[in-house]
């Protein structure tokens, strides 16, 4: 979703780290290996919302890879789901692969379609969203051999921030419990996330009512073996073929979470095309991609694909306000800095500068090795200890000066007496 401003926005830039982005929304960014994120935000006082708030999205087809892509970290949550029409399959081997929110320098809509696997035995792996340390860990959908075992990114693994297109406005941060999730139903308040078992198709929430508060969740049970069971959003590994045994999942929400004010619970098919074919309560229809040629899936370190212009979402109700939309333009400007180009990175390296903590390149962020991340954490701890020691010395000196002043005042009073 490109810049939300129809006019030329005023772009101000300043380098920040991920902690500053979270702090701008009053969040406590925790976790390990916090890296610097490249954001270039267009600030417009007349239209402060992002494109999704006004019913515009970029819709594309994505050429999914036949391997598990690298995970990326994103500072804000994907928008609520959109509704698609599911045509009949063209052949018995075709797989319905969409639709879902994917990353292309911003959250864009990956349109659903029937696709034959690259090889007959390959299976489709659903996109992966995880709420971790007030950020979204994202892996796009891909093709895999049925005997492969998906393992979620370890909690202590440094994950590079995804590159952000110029002019993109940051959306609301993820709101909800930590762990694997899917985007909320159509018409929901942006920023909310729905806890779900790993491998859940995002389409299972299409027929659910919109939610305005945290509380909706997707549950399902699948025994992988005697030690592992998929029944919540904390399972971190499974064999891809095991998910084919899942028949249904349960979507439920308390009355306080739904827009209708009524509790909700329903059994939904786990297969994406069957879930997408169920009647939706809010028919926010995803636009068909204007560009028929699929774009390549986002890969950290590679140039971003050229995107088509945004299109209107038909039937999208007024989007409820969220905290990110009310952030002052000055505060948004403080969350931006220009990307570091490869030439600038080489110049910085030649000049002896510490490039581990510089912004990502224009082609995408560079991953930080675990050893470098550990050294950076140690340096940060040492600097924090040094600052604390200096502050203690300053406080001690201030107390000493105050005591000396009090003694002088007492002596002067005694002399006058």
CSV table of N, CA and C in Angstrom, one decimal, residues 150-280:
chain,number,residue,atom,x,y,z
A,150,UNK,N,8.4,-28.4,8.9
A,150,UNK,CA,8.5,-27.0,9.1
A,150,UNK,C,8.8,-26.7,10.5
A,151,UNK,N,9.8,-25.8,10.8
A,151,UNK,CA,10.2,-25.4,12.1
A,151,UNK,C,10.2,-23.9,12.1
A,152,UNK,N,9.4,-23.4,13.1
A,152,UNK,CA,9.3,-21.9,13.2
A,152,UNK,C,10.6,-21.3,13.6
A,153,UNK,N,10.9,-20.1,13.3
A,153,UNK,CA,12.1,-19.4,13.6
A,153,UNK,C,12.3,-19.4,15.2
A,154,UNK,N,13.4,-19.9,15.6
A,154,UNK,CA,13.7,-19.9,17.1
A,154,UNK,C,13.6,-18.6,17.7
A,155,UNK,N,13.2,-18.5,19.0
A,155,UNK,CA,13.0,-17.2,19.6
A,155,UNK,C,14.3,-16.4,19.8
A,156,UNK,N,15.4,-17.1,19.8
A,156,UNK,CA,16.7,-16.4,20.0
A,156,UNK,C,17.4,-16.2,18.7
A,157,UNK,N,16.7,-16.4,17.6
A,157,UNK,CA,17.4,-16.2,16.3
A,157,UNK,C,17.2,-14.8,15.8
A,158,UNK,N,18.3,-14.1,15.5
A,158,UNK,CA,18.1,-12.7,14.9
A,158,UNK,C,17.4,-12.8,13.6
A,159,UNK,N,16.4,-11.9,13.4
A,159,UNK,CA,15.6,-11.9,12.2
A,159,UNK,C,15.6,-10.5,11.6
A,160,UNK,N,16.0,-10.4,10.4
A,160,UNK,CA,16.2,-9.1,9.7
A,160,UNK,C,14.8,-8.4,9.5
A,161,UNK,N,14.8,-7.1,9.7
A,161,UNK,CA,13.6,-6.3,9.4
A,161,UNK,C,13.4,-6.3,7.9
A,162,UNK,N,12.1,-6.4,7.5
A,162,UNK,CA,11.7,-6.3,6.1
A,162,UNK,C,11.9,-4.9,5.6
A,163,UNK,N,12.3,-4.8,4.3
A,163,UNK,CA,12.5,-3.5,3.7
A,163,UNK,C,11.1,-2.8,3.5
A,164,UNK,N,11.0,-1.5,3.8
A,164,UNK,CA,9.8,-0.8,3.6
A,164,UNK,C,9.9,0.2,2.5
A,165,UNK,N,8.9,0.1,1.6
A,165,UNK,CA,8.9,1.0,0.4
A,165,UNK,C,8.9,2.5,0.8
A,166,UNK,N,9.4,3.3,0.0
A,166,UNK,CA,9.4,4.8,0.2
A,166,UNK,C,7.9,5.3,0.2
A,167,UNK,N,7.6,6.1,1.1
A,167,UNK,CA,6.2,6.7,1.2
A,167,UNK,C,5.2,5.9,1.9
A,168,UNK,N,5.6,4.7,2.4
A,168,UNK,CA,4.6,3.8,3.1
A,168,UNK,C,4.4,4.4,4.5
A,169,UNK,N,3.2,4.4,5.0
A,169,UNK,CA,2.8,4.8,6.3
A,169,UNK,C,2.6,3.6,7.2
A,170,UNK,N,3.3,3.7,8.3
A,170,UNK,CA,3.2,2.5,9.3
A,170,UNK,C,1.8,2.4,9.8
A,171,UNK,N,1.3,1.1,9.8
A,171,UNK,CA,0.0,0.8,10.3
A,171,UNK,C,0.0,0.5,11.8
A,172,UNK,N,-1.1,-0.1,12.3
A,172,UNK,CA,-1.1,-0.4,13.8
A,172,UNK,C,-0.3,-1.6,14.1
A,173,UNK,N,0.3,-1.6,15.3
A,173,UNK,CA,1.1,-2.7,15.7
A,173,UNK,C,0.2,-3.9,16.1
A,174,UNK,N,0.7,-5.1,16.1
A,174,UNK,CA,-0.1,-6.3,16.4
A,174,UNK,C,-0.7,-6.2,17.8
A,175,UNK,N,-1.9,-6.5,18.0
A,175,UNK,CA,-2.6,-6.5,19.3
A,175,UNK,C,-3.2,-7.8,19.6
A,176,UNK,N,-2.8,-8.5,20.6
A,176,UNK,CA,-3.3,-9.8,20.9
A,176,UNK,C,-2.2,-10.6,21.5
A,177,UNK,N,-2.5,-11.9,21.9
A,177,UNK,CA,-1.4,-12.7,22.5
A,177,UNK,C,-0.3,-13.0,21.6
A,178,UNK,N,0.8,-13.4,22.1
A,178,UNK,CA,2.0,-13.7,21.3
A,178,UNK,C,1.8,-15.1,20.8
A,179,UNK,N,2.5,-15.4,19.7
A,179,UNK,CA,2.4,-16.7,19.1
A,179,UNK,C,1.8,-16.6,17.6
A,180,UNK,N,1.6,-17.8,17.0
A,180,UNK,CA,1.1,-17.9,15.6
A,180,UNK,C,-0.3,-17.3,15.5
A,181,UNK,N,-0.6,-16.6,14.5
A,181,UNK,CA,-1.9,-16.0,14.3
A,181,UNK,C,-2.3,-15.9,12.8
A,182,UNK,N,-3.6,-15.6,12.6
A,182,UNK,CA,-4.0,-15.2,11.2
A,182,UNK,C,-4.6,-13.8,11.3
A,183,UNK,N,-4.7,-13.1,10.2
A,183,UNK,CA,-5.4,-11.8,10.2
A,183,UNK,C,-6.8,-11.9,10.6
A,184,UNK,N,-7.5,-10.8,11.1
A,184,UNK,CA,-8.9,-10.9,11.6
A,184,UNK,C,-9.8,-10.9,10.4
A,185,UNK,N,-11.1,-11.2,10.7
A,185,UNK,CA,-12.1,-11.2,9.7
A,185,UNK,C,-12.3,-9.9,9.0
A,186,UNK,N,-13.0,-9.9,7.8
A,186,UNK,CA,-13.2,-8.7,7.1
A,186,UNK,C,-14.1,-7.7,7.9
A,187,UNK,N,-13.7,-6.4,7.9
A,187,UNK,CA,-14.4,-5.4,8.6
A,187,UNK,C,-14.0,-5.2,10.0
A,188,UNK,N,-12.9,-5.9,10.5
A,188,UNK,CA,-12.5,-5.8,11.8
A,188,UNK,C,-11.6,-4.6,12.0
A,189,UNK,N,-11.4,-4.3,13.3
A,189,UNK,CA,-10.5,-3.1,13.6
A,189,UNK,C,-9.1,-3.5,13.2
A,190,UNK,N,-8.4,-2.7,12.4
A,190,UNK,CA,-7.0,-3.0,12.0
A,190,UNK,C,-6.1,-3.1,13.3
A,191,UNK,N,-5.1,-4.0,13.1
A,191,UNK,CA,-4.2,-4.3,14.2
A,191,UNK,C,-4.5,-5.5,15.0
A,192,UNK,N,-5.7,-5.9,15.1
A,192,UNK,CA,-6.1,-7.1,15.9
A,192,UNK,C,-5.5,-8.4,15.2
A,193,UNK,N,-5.2,-9.4,15.9
A,193,UNK,CA,-4.7,-10.6,15.4
A,193,UNK,C,-5.5,-11.8,16.1
A,194,UNK,N,-5.6,-12.9,15.3
A,194,UNK,CA,-6.4,-14.0,15.8
A,194,UNK,C,-5.5,-15.2,16.1
A,195,UNK,N,-5.3,-15.6,17.3
A,195,UNK,CA,-4.5,-16.8,17.6
A,195,UNK,C,-5.0,-18.0,16.8
A,196,UNK,N,-4.1,-18.8,16.3
A,196,UNK,CA,-4.5,-20.0,15.5
A,196,UNK,C,-3.4,-21.0,15.5
A,197,UNK,N,-3.8,-22.3,15.3
A,197,UNK,CA,-2.7,-23.3,15.2
A,197,UNK,C,-1.8,-23.1,14.0
A,198,UNK,N,-0.6,-23.5,14.1
A,198,UNK,CA,0.3,-23.3,13.0
A,198,UNK,C,-0.2,-24.0,11.8
A,199,UNK,N,-0.1,-23.4,10.6
A,199,UNK,CA,-0.5,-24.0,9.3
A,199,UNK,C,-2.0,-23.7,9.0
A,200,UNK,N,-2.7,-22.8,9.8
A,200,UNK,CA,-4.1,-22.5,9.6
A,200,UNK,C,-4.2,-21.6,8.4
A,201,UNK,N,-5.1,-21.9,7.4
A,201,UNK,CA,-5.3,-21.0,6.3
A,201,UNK,C,-6.0,-19.7,6.8
A,202,UNK,N,-5.5,-18.5,6.4
A,202,UNK,CA,-6.2,-17.3,6.8
A,202,UNK,C,-7.6,-17.3,6.4
A,203,UNK,N,-8.1,-18.0,5.4
A,203,UNK,CA,-9.4,-17.9,4.9
A,203,UNK,C,-10.4,-18.5,5.9
A,204,UNK,N,-10.0,-19.2,7.0
A,204,UNK,CA,-11.0,-19.8,7.9
A,204,UNK,C,-11.7,-18.7,8.7
A,205,UNK,N,-11.3,-17.4,8.7
A,205,UNK,CA,-12.0,-16.4,9.4
A,205,UNK,C,-12.9,-15.6,8.5
A,206,UNK,N,-13.0,-15.9,7.2
A,206,UNK,CA,-13.7,-15.1,6.3
A,206,UNK,C,-15.2,-15.0,6.6
A,207,UNK,N,-15.8,-16.2,7.1
A,207,UNK,CA,-17.2,-16.2,7.4
A,207,UNK,C,-17.5,-15.8,8.8
A,208,UNK,N,-16.5,-15.4,9.7
A,208,UNK,CA,-16.7,-15.0,11.0
A,208,UNK,C,-17.1,-13.5,11.1
A,209,UNK,N,-17.8,-13.1,12.1
A,209,UNK,CA,-18.2,-11.6,12.2
A,209,UNK,C,-16.9,-10.8,12.5
A,210,UNK,N,-16.9,-9.5,12.1
A,210,UNK,CA,-15.8,-8.7,12.4
A,210,UNK,C,-15.6,-8.5,13.9
A,211,UNK,N,-14.4,-8.3,14.3
A,211,UNK,CA,-14.1,-8.1,15.8
A,211,UNK,C,-13.5,-6.7,16.0
A,212,UNK,N,-13.8,-6.2,17.1
A,212,UNK,CA,-13.4,-4.8,17.5
A,212,UNK,C,-12.5,-4.8,18.7
A,213,UNK,N,-12.3,-6.0,19.3
A,213,UNK,CA,-11.5,-6.1,20.5
A,213,UNK,C,-10.8,-7.5,20.5
A,214,UNK,N,-9.8,-7.7,21.3
A,214,UNK,CA,-9.1,-9.0,21.4
A,214,UNK,C,-10.0,-10.0,22.0
A,215,UNK,N,-10.0,-11.2,21.5
A,215,UNK,CA,-10.8,-12.3,22.1
A,215,UNK,C,-11.1,-13.4,21.1
A,216,UNK,N,-11.2,-13.2,19.8
A,216,UNK,CA,-11.5,-14.2,18.9
A,216,UNK,C,-10.2,-15.1,18.8
A,217,UNK,N,-10.5,-16.4,18.6
A,217,UNK,CA,-9.4,-17.4,18.4
A,217,UNK,C,-9.9,-18.5,17.5
A,218,UNK,N,-8.9,-19.2,16.9
A,218,UNK,CA,-9.1,-20.4,16.1
A,218,UNK,C,-8.5,-21.6,16.8
A,219,UNK,N,-9.2,-22.7,17.0
A,219,UNK,CA,-8.7,-23.8,17.7
A,219,UNK,C,-8.9,-25.1,16.8
A,220,UNK,N,-8.1,-26.0,17.0
A,220,UNK,CA,-8.2,-27.3,16.3
A,220,UNK,C,-7.2,-28.3,16.9
A,221,UNK,N,-7.5,-29.6,16.7
A,221,UNK,CA,-6.6,-30.6,17.3
A,221,UNK,C,-6.2,-31.6,16.3
A,222,UNK,N,-4.9,-31.8,16.2
A,222,UNK,CA,-4.3,-32.8,15.3
A,222,UNK,C,-3.1,-33.4,16.0
A,223,UNK,N,-3.2,-34.7,16.2
A,223,UNK,CA,-2.1,-35.5,16.9
A,223,UNK,C,-1.1,-35.8,15.8
A,224,UNK,N,0.1,-35.2,15.9
A,224,UNK,CA,1.2,-35.5,15.0
A,224,UNK,C,1.9,-36.8,15.4
A,225,UNK,N,2.1,-37.0,16.7
A,225,UNK,CA,2.7,-38.3,17.2
A,225,UNK,C,2.4,-38.3,18.7
A,226,UNK,N,3.0,-39.2,19.4
A,226,UNK,CA,2.7,-39.3,20.8
A,226,UNK,C,3.2,-38.2,21.6
A,227,UNK,N,4.0,-37.3,21.1
A,227,UNK,CA,4.6,-36.2,21.8
A,227,UNK,C,4.1,-34.8,21.4
A,228,UNK,N,3.6,-34.7,20.2
A,228,UNK,CA,3.2,-33.4,19.7
A,228,UNK,C,1.8,-33.4,19.2
A,229,UNK,N,1.1,-32.3,19.6
A,229,UNK,CA,-0.3,-32.1,19.2
A,229,UNK,C,-0.5,-30.6,18.8
A,230,UNK,N,-1.2,-30.4,17.7
A,230,UNK,CA,-1.5,-29.1,17.3
A,230,UNK,C,-2.9,-28.8,17.8
A,231,UNK,N,-2.9,-28.0,18.9
A,231,UNK,CA,-4.2,-27.6,19.5
A,231,UNK,C,-4.2,-26.1,20.0
A,232,UNK,N,-3.1,-25.4,19.7
A,232,UNK,CA,-3.1,-24.0,20.0
A,232,UNK,C,-2.1,-23.3,19.1
A,233,UNK,N,-1.7,-22.1,19.5
A,233,UNK,CA,-0.8,-21.3,18.6
A,233,UNK,C,0.6,-21.3,19.0
A,234,UNK,N,1.0,-22.4,19.8
A,234,UNK,CA,2.4,-22.4,20.3
A,234,UNK,C,3.2,-23.6,19.7
A,235,UNK,N,2.6,-24.5,18.9
A,235,UNK,CA,3.4,-25.5,18.3
A,235,UNK,C,4.3,-25.0,17.3
A,236,UNK,N,5.5,-25.4,17.2
A,236,UNK,CA,6.6,-24.8,16.4
A,236,UNK,C,7.0,-25.7,15.2
A,237,UNK,N,6.6,-26.9,15.2
A,237,UNK,CA,7.0,-27.8,14.1
A,237,UNK,C,6.0,-28.9,13.7
A,238,UNK,N,6.0,-29.3,12.5
A,238,UNK,CA,5.1,-30.3,12.1
A,238,UNK,C,5.6,-30.8,10.7
A,239,UNK,N,5.2,-32.0,10.3
A,239,UNK,CA,5.4,-32.4,8.9
A,239,UNK,C,4.3,-31.9,8.1
A,240,UNK,N,4.6,-31.4,6.9
A,240,UNK,CA,3.6,-30.7,6.1
A,240,UNK,C,2.5,-31.7,5.7
A,241,UNK,N,2.8,-32.9,5.5
A,241,UNK,CA,1.7,-33.9,5.1
A,241,UNK,C,0.7,-34.1,6.2
A,242,UNK,N,1.1,-33.9,7.4
A,242,UNK,CA,0.2,-34.2,8.5
A,242,UNK,C,-1.0,-33.2,8.5
A,243,UNK,N,-0.9,-32.0,8.0
A,243,UNK,CA,-2.0,-31.1,8.0
A,243,UNK,C,-3.1,-31.5,7.0
A,244,UNK,N,-2.8,-32.4,6.1
A,244,UNK,CA,-3.9,-32.8,5.2
A,244,UNK,C,-4.9,-33.7,5.9
A,245,UNK,N,-4.6,-34.1,7.2
A,245,UNK,CA,-5.6,-34.9,7.9
A,245,UNK,C,-6.6,-34.0,8.7
A,246,UNK,N,-6.3,-32.7,8.7
A,246,UNK,CA,-7.2,-31.7,9.4
A,246,UNK,C,-8.5,-31.5,8.6
A,247,UNK,N,-9.6,-31.8,9.3
A,247,UNK,CA,-10.9,-31.6,8.6
A,247,UNK,C,-11.5,-30.2,8.8
A,248,UNK,N,-11.6,-29.9,10.1
A,248,UNK,CA,-12.3,-28.6,10.5
A,248,UNK,C,-11.5,-28.0,11.6
A,249,UNK,N,-11.8,-26.7,11.8
A,249,UNK,CA,-11.3,-26.0,13.0
A,249,UNK,C,-12.5,-25.2,13.5
A,250,UNK,N,-12.3,-24.7,14.8
A,250,UNK,CA,-13.4,-24.0,15.4
A,250,UNK,C,-13.0,-22.5,15.6
A,251,UNK,N,-13.8,-21.6,15.1
A,251,UNK,CA,-13.6,-20.2,15.3
A,251,UNK,C,-14.6,-19.7,16.4
A,252,UNK,N,-14.1,-19.1,17.4
A,252,UNK,CA,-15.0,-18.7,18.5
A,252,UNK,C,-14.5,-17.3,19.0
A,253,UNK,N,-15.5,-16.6,19.6
A,253,UNK,CA,-15.2,-15.3,20.1
A,253,UNK,C,-16.2,-14.9,21.2
A,254,UNK,N,-15.9,-14.2,22.2
A,254,UNK,CA,-16.8,-13.8,23.2
A,254,UNK,C,-17.6,-12.6,22.7
A,255,UNK,N,-18.7,-12.3,23.4
A,255,UNK,CA,-19.6,-11.2,22.9
A,255,UNK,C,-18.9,-9.9,23.0
A,256,UNK,N,-17.9,-9.7,23.9
A,256,UNK,CA,-17.2,-8.5,24.0
A,256,UNK,C,-16.3,-8.2,22.9
A,257,UNK,N,-15.9,-9.2,22.1
A,257,UNK,CA,-15.0,-9.0,21.0
A,257,UNK,C,-15.6,-8.7,19.7
A,258,UNK,N,-16.8,-9.2,19.4
A,258,UNK,CA,-17.4,-9.1,18.1
A,258,UNK,C,-18.1,-7.7,17.9
A,259,UNK,N,-18.2,-7.3,16.7
A,259,UNK,CA,-18.9,-6.1,16.3
A,259,UNK,C,-20.4,-6.2,16.5
A,260,UNK,N,-20.9,-7.4,16.5
A,260,UNK,CA,-22.3,-7.5,16.7
A,260,UNK,C,-22.7,-7.6,18.2
A,261,UNK,N,-21.8,-7.7,19.0
A,261,UNK,CA,-22.1,-7.8,20.5
A,261,UNK,C,-22.6,-9.2,20.9
A,262,UNK,N,-22.5,-10.2,20.0
A,262,UNK,CA,-23.0,-11.5,20.4
A,262,UNK,C,-21.8,-12.5,20.3
A,263,UNK,N,-21.8,-13.5,21.2
A,263,UNK,CA,-20.8,-14.5,21.1
A,263,UNK,C,-20.9,-15.3,19.9
A,264,UNK,N,-19.8,-15.9,19.4
A,264,UNK,CA,-19.8,-16.6,18.1
A,264,UNK,C,-18.9,-17.8,18.3
A,265,UNK,N,-19.4,-18.9,17.7
A,265,UNK,CA,-18.7,-20.2,17.6
A,265,UNK,C,-19.2,-21.0,16.4
A,266,UNK,N,-18.3,-21.4,15.6
A,266,UNK,CA,-18.7,-22.2,14.4
A,266,UNK,C,-17.5,-23.1,13.9
A,267,UNK,N,-17.9,-24.2,13.3
A,267,UNK,CA,-17.0,-25.1,12.7
A,267,UNK,C,-16.7,-24.7,11.3
A,268,UNK,N,-15.4,-24.6,10.9
A,268,UNK,CA,-15.1,-24.1,9.6
A,268,UNK,C,-14.1,-25.1,8.9
A,269,UNK,N,-14.3,-25.4,7.6
A,269,UNK,CA,-13.4,-26.3,6.9
A,269,UNK,C,-12.0,-25.8,7.0
A,270,UNK,N,-11.0,-26.7,7.2
A,270,UNK,CA,-9.6,-26.3,7.3
A,270,UNK,C,-9.1,-26.0,5.9
A,271,UNK,N,-9.6,-26.6,4.8
A,271,UNK,CA,-9.2,-26.4,3.5
A,271,UNK,C,-9.5,-25.0,3.1
A,272,UNK,N,-8.5,-24.3,2.5
A,272,UNK,CA,-8.6,-22.9,2.2
A,272,UNK,C,-9.7,-22.6,1.2
A,273,UNK,N,-9.9,-23.4,0.2
A,273,UNK,CA,-10.9,-23.1,-0.8
A,273,UNK,C,-12.3,-23.3,-0.3
A,274,UNK,N,-12.5,-24.3,0.6
A,274,UNK,CA,-13.8,-24.5,1.2
A,274,UNK,C,-14.1,-23.4,2.2
A,275,UNK,N,-13.1,-23.0,3.0
A,275,UNK,CA,-13.4,-21.9,3.9
A,275,UNK,C,-13.7,-20.6,3.2
A,276,UNK,N,-13.0,-20.4,2.1
A,276,UNK,CA,-13.2,-19.1,1.4
A,276,UNK,C,-14.6,-19.1,0.7
A,277,UNK,N,-15.2,-20.3,0.4
A,277,UNK,CA,-16.4,-20.4,-0.3
A,277,UNK,C,-17.6,-20.2,0.7
A,278,UNK,N,-17.4,-20.2,2.0
A,278,UNK,CA,-18.5,-20.0,2.9
A,278,UNK,C,-19.0,-18.5,2.9
A,279,UNK,N,-20.3,-18.3,3.1
A,279,UNK,CA,-20.8,-16.9,3.1
A,279,UNK,C,-20.1,-16.0,4.1
A,280,UNK,N,-19.7,-14.8,3.7
A,280,UNK,CA,-19.1,-13.9,4.6
A,280,UNK,C,-20.1,-12.9,5.2
